[in-house]
mmCIF file with all atom_site columns, C-alpha atoms in Angstrom:
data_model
loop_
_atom_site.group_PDB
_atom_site.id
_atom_site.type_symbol
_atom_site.label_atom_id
_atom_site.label_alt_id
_atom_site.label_comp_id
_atom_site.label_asym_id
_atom_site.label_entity_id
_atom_site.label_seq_id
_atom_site.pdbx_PDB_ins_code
_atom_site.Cartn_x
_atom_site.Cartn_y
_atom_site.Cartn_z
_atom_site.occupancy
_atom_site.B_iso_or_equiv
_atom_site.pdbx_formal_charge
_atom_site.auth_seq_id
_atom_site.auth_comp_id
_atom_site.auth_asym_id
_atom_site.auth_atom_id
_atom_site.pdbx_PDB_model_num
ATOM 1   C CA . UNK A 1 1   ? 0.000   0.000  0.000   1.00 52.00 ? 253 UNK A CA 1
ATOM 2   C CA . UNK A 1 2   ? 1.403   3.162  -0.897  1.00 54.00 ? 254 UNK A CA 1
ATOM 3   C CA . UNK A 1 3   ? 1.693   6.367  2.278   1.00 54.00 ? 255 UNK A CA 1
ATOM 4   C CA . UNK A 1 4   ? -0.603  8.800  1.399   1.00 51.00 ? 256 UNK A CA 1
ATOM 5   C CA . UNK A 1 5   ? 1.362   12.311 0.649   1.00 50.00 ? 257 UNK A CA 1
ATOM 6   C CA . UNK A 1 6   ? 1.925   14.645 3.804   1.00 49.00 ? 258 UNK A CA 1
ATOM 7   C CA . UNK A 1 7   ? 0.347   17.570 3.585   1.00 48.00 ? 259 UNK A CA 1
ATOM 8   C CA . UNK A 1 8   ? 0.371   20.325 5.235   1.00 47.00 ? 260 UNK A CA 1
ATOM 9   C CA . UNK A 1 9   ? -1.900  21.587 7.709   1.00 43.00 ? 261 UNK A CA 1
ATOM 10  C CA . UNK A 1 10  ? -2.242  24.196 10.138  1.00 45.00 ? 262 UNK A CA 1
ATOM 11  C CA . UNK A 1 11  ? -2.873  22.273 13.179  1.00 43.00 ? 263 UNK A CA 1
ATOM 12  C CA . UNK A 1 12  ? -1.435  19.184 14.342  1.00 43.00 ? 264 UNK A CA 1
ATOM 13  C CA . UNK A 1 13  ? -2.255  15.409 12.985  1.00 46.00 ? 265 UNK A CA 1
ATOM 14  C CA . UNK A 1 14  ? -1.963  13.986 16.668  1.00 44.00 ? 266 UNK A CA 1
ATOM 15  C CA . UNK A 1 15  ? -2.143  10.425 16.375  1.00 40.00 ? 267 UNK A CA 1
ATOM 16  C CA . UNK A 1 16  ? -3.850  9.966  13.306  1.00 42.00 ? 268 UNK A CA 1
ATOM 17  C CA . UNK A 1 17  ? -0.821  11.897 11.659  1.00 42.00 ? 269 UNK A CA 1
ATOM 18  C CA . UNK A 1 18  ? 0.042   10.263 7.998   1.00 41.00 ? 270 UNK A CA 1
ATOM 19  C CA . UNK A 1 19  ? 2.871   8.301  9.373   1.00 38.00 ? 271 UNK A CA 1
ATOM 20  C CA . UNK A 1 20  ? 0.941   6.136  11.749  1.00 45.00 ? 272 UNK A CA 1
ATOM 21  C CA . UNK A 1 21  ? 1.363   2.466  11.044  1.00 46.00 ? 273 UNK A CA 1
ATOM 22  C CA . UNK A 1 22  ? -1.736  1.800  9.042   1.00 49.00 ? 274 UNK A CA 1
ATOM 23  C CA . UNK A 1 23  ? -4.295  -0.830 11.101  1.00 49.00 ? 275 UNK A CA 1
ATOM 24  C CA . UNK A 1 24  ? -5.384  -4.013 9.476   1.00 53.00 ? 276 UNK A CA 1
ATOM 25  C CA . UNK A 1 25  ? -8.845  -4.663 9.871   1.00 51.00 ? 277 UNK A CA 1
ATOM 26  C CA . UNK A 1 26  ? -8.474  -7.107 13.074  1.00 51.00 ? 278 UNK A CA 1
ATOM 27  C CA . UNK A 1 27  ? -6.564  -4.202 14.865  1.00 56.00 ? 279 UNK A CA 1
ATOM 28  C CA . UNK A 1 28  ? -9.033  -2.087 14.281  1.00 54.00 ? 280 UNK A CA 1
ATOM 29  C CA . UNK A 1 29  ? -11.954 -4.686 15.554  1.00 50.00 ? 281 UNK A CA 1
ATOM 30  C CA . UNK A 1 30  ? -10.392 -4.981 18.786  1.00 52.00 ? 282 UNK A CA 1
ATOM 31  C CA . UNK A 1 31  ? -10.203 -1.685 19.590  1.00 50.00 ? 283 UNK A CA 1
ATOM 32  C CA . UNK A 1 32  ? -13.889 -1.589 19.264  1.00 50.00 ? 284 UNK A CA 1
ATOM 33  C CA . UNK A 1 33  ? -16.362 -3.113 21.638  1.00 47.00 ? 285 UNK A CA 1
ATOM 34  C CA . UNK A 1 34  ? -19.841 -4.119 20.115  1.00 41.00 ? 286 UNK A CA 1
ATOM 35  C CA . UNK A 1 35  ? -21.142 -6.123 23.439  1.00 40.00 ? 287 UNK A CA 1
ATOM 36  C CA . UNK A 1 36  ? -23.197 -2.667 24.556  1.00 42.00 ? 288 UNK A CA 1
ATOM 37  C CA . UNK A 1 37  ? -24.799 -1.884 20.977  1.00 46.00 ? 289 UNK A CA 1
ATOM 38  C CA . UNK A 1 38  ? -21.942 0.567  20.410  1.00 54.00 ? 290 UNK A CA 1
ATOM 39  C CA . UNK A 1 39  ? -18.652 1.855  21.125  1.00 56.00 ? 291 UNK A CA 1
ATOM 40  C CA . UNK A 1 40  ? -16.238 1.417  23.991  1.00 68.00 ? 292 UNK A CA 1
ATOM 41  C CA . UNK A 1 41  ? -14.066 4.523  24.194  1.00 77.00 ? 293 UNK A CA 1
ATOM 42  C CA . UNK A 1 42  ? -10.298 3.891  24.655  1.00 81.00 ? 294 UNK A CA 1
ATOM 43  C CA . UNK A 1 43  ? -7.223  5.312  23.677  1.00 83.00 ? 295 UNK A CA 1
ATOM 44  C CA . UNK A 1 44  ? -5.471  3.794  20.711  1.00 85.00 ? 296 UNK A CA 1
ATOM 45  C CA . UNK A 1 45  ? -2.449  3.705  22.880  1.00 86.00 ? 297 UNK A CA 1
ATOM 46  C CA . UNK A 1 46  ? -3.622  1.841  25.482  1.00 86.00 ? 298 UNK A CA 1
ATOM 47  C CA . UNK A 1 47  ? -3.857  4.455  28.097  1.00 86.00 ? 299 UNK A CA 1
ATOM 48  C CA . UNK A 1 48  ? -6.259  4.874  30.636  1.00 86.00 ? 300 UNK A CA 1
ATOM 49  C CA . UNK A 1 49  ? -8.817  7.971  29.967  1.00 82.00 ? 301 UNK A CA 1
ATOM 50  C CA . UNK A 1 50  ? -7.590  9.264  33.449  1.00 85.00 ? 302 UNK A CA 1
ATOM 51  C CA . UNK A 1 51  ? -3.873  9.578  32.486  1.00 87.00 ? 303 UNK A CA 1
ATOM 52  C CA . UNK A 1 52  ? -1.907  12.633 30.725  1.00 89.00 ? 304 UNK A CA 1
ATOM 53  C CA . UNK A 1 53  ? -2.128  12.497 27.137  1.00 87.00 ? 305 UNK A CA 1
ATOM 54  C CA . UNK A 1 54  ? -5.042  9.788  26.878  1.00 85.00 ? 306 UNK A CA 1
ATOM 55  C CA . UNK A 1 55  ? -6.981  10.318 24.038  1.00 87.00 ? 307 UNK A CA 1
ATOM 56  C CA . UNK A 1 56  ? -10.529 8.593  23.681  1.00 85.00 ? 308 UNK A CA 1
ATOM 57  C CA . UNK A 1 57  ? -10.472 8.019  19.960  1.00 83.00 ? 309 UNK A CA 1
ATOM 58  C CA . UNK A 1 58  ? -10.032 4.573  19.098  1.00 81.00 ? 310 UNK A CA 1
ATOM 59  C CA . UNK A 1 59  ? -12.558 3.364  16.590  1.00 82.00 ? 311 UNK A CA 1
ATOM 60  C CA . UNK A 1 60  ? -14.013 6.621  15.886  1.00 86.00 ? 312 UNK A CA 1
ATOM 61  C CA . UNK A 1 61  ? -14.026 7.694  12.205  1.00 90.00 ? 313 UNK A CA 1
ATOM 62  C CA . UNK A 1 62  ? -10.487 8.964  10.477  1.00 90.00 ? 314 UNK A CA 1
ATOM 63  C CA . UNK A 1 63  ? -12.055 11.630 9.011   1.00 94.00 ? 315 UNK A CA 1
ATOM 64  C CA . UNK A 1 64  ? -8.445  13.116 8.357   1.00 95.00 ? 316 UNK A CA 1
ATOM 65  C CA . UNK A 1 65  ? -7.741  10.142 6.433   1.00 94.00 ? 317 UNK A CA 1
ATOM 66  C CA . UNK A 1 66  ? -10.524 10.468 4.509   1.00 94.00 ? 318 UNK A CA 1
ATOM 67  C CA . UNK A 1 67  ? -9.877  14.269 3.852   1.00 96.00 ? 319 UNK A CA 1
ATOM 68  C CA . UNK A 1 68  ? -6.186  13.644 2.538   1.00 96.00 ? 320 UNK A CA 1
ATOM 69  C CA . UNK A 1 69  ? -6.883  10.406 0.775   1.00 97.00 ? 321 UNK A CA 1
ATOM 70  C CA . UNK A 1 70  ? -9.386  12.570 -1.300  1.00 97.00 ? 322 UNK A CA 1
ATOM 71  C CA . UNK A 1 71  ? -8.230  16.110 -1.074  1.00 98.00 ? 323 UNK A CA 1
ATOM 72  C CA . UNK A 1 72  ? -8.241  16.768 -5.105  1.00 98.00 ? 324 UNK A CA 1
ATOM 73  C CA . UNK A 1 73  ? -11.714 15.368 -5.358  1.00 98.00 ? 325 UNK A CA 1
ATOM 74  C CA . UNK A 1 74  ? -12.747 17.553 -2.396  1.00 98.00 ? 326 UNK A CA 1
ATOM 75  C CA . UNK A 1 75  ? -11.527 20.544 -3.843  1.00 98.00 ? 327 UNK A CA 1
ATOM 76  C CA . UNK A 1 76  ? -13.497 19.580 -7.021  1.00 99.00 ? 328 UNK A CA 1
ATOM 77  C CA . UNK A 1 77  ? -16.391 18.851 -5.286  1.00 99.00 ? 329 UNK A CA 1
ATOM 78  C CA . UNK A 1 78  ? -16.206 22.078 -3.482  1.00 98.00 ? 330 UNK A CA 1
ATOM 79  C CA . UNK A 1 79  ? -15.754 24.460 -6.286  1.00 98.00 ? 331 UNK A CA 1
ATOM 80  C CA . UNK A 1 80  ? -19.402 23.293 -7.230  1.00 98.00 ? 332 UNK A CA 1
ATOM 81  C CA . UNK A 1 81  ? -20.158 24.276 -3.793  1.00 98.00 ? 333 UNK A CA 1
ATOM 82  C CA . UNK A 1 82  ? -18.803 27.800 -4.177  1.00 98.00 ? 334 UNK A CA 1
ATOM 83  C CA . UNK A 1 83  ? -19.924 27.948 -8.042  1.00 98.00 ? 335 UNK A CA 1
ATOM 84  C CA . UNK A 1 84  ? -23.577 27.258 -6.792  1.00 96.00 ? 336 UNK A CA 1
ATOM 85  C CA . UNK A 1 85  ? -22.986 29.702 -3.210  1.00 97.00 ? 337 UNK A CA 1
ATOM 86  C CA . UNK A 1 86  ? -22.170 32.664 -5.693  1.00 97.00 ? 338 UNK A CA 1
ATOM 87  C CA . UNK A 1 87  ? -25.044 31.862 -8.110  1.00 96.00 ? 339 UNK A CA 1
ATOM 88  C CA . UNK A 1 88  ? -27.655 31.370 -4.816  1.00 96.00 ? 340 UNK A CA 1
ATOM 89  C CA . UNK A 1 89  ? -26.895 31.901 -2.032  1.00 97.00 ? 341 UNK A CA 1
ATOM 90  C CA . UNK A 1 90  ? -24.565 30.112 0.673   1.00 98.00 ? 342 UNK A CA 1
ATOM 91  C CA . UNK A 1 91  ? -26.704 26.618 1.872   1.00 97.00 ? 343 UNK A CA 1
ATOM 92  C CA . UNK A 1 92  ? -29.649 27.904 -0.197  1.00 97.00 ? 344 UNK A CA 1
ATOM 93  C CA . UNK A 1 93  ? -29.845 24.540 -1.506  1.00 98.00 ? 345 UNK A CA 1
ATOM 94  C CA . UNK A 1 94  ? -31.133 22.965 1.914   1.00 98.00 ? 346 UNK A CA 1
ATOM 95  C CA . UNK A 1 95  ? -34.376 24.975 1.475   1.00 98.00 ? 347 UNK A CA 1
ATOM 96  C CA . UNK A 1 96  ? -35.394 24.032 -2.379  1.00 98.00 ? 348 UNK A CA 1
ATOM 97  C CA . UNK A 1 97  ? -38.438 22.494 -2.429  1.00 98.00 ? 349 UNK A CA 1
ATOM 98  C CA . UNK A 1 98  ? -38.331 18.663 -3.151  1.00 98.00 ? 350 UNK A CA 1
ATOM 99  C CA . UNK A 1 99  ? -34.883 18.733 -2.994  1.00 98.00 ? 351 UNK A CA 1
ATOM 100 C CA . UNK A 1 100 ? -34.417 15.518 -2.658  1.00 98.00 ? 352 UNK A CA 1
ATOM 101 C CA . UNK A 1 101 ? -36.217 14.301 -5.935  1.00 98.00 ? 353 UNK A CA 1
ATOM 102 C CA . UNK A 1 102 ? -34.365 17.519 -7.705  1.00 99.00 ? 354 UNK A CA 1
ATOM 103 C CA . UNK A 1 103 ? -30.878 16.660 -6.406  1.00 99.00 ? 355 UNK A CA 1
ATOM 104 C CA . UNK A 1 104 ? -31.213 12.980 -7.722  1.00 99.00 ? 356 UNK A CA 1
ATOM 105 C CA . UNK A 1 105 ? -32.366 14.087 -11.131 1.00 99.00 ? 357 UNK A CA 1
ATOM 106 C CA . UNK A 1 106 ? -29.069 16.976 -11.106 1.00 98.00 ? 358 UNK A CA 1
ATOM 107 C CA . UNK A 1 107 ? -27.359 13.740 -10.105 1.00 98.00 ? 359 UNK A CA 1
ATOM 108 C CA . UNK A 1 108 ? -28.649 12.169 -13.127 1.00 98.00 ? 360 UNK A CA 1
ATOM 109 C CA . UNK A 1 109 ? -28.371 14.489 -16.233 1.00 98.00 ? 361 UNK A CA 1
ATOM 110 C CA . UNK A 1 110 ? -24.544 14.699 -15.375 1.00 98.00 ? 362 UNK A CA 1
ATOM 111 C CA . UNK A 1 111 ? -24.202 11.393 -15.321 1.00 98.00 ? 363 UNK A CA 1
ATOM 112 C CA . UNK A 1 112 ? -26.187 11.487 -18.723 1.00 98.00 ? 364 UNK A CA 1
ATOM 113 C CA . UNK A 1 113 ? -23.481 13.859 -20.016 1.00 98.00 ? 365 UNK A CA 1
ATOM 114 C CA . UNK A 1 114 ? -20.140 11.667 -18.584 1.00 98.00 ? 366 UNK A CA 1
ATOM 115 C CA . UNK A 1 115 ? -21.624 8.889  -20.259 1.00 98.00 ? 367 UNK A CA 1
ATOM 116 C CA . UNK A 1 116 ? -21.803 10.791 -23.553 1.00 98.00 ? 368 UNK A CA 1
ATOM 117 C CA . UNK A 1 117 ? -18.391 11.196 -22.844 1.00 98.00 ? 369 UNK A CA 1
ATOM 118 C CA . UNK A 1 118 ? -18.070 14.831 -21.626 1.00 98.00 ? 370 UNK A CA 1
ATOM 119 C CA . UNK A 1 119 ? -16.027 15.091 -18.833 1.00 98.00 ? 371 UNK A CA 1
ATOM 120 C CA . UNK A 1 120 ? -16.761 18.665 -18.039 1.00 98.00 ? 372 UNK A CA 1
ATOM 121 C CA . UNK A 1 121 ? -19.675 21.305 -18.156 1.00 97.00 ? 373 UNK A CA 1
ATOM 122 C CA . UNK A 1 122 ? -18.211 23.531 -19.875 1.00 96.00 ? 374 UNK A CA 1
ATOM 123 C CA . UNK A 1 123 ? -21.489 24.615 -22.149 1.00 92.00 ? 375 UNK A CA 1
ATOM 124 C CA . UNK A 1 124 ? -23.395 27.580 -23.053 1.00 94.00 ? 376 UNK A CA 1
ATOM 125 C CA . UNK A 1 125 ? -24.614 27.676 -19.204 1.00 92.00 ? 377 UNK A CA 1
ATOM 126 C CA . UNK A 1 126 ? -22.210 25.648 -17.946 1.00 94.00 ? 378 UNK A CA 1
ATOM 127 C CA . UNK A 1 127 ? -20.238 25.594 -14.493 1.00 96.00 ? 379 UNK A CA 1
ATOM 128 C CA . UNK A 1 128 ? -16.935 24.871 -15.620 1.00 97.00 ? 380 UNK A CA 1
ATOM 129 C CA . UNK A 1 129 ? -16.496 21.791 -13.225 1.00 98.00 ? 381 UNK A CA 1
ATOM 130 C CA . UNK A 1 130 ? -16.297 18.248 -13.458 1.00 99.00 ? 382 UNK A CA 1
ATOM 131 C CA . UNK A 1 131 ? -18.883 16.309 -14.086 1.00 98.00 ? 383 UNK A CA 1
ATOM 132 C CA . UNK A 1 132 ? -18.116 13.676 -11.769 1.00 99.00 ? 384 UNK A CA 1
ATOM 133 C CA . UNK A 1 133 ? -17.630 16.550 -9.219  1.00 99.00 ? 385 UNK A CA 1
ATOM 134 C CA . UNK A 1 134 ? -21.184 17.799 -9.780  1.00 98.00 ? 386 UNK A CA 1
ATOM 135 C CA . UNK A 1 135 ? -22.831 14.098 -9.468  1.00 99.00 ? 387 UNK A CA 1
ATOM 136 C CA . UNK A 1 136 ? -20.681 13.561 -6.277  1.00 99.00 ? 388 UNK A CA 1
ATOM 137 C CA . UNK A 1 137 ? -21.829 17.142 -4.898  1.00 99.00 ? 389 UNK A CA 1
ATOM 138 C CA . UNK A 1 138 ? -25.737 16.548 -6.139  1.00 99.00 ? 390 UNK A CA 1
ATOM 139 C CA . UNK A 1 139 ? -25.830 12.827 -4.665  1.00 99.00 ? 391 UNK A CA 1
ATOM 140 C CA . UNK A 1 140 ? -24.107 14.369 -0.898  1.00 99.00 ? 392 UNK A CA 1
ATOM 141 C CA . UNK A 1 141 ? -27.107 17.115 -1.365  1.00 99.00 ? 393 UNK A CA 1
ATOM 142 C CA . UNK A 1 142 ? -29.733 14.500 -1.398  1.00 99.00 ? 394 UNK A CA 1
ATOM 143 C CA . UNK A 1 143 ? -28.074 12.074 0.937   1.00 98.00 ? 395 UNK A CA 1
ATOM 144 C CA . UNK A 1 144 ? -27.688 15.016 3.568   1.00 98.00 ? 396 UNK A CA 1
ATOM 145 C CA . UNK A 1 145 ? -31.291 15.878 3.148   1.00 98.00 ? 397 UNK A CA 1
ATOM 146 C CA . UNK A 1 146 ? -32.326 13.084 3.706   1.00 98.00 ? 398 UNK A CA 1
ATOM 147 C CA . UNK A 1 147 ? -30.469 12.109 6.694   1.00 98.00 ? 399 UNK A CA 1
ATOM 148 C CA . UNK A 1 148 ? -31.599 15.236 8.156   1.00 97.00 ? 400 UNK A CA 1
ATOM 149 C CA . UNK A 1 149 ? -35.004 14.546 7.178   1.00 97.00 ? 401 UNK A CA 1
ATOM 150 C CA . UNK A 1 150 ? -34.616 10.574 9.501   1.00 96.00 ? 402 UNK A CA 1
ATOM 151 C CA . UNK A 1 151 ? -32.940 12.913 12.513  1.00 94.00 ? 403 UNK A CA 1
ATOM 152 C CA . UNK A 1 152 ? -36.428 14.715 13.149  1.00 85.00 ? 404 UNK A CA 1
#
């Protein structure tokens, strides 16, 4: 498996940093206790949550991995976001009516238009951005909508 790239950031990695010695899957499991329907907190270290330095974060989500694995998609993903912002208005988009249903079909037409082939929409009235980028930012619309839609 090849290290992901270090990149910088203006706050410290802690112990997810890139250089961490990645965790097979078993690792992982046994840091994780499913016996109470969720998570056991516990520091990756093996530290009791009482002692200096003890972080409870073992099994939680590496969302720092996920941000650096994908940070070029991300930033494609969130031009659309500031394309659409400037256009609108900032997190206009959680008010459109049906925006679930509208989101989905957004989602669809570009995929219509990378399976034609074109990789960008760069039309008459396009955005400039990926297509791909567009699909991924229509499909987290709906999918956020809708999990805030099951939280109430």
């Amino acid at each position: 498996m090849t290290p992901l790239p270090i990149i910088a950031w203006p706050w410290p990695t802690d112990t997810y940093s890139l250089l961490d010695e990645r965790l097979t899957q078993d690792e992982e499991r046994k840091k994780i206790d499913f016996t109470r329907g969720g998570r056991l907190e516990k520091d990756p270290h093996g530290l009791d949550l009482n002692s200096p330095g003890a972080k409870a974060d073992a099994g939680k989500n590496r969302v720092w991995l996920f941000m650096a694995g994908f940070s070029r998609a991300l930033e494609e993903v969130s031009k659309v976001t500031t394309i659409g912002a400037n256009k609108y208005t900032p997190n206009g988009w959680v008010d459109v009516p049906d925006g679930q249903a509208r989101y989905m079909d957004a989602f669809g037409r570009h995929m219509l238009k990378l399976g034609s082939g074109e990789l960008m929409d760069d039309g008459p009235t396009g955005t400039g951005c990926y297509h791909k980028a567009q699909m991924i930012w229509n499909l987290l619309a709906a999918f956020e909508l809708e999990l805030r839609e099951n939280d109430s």
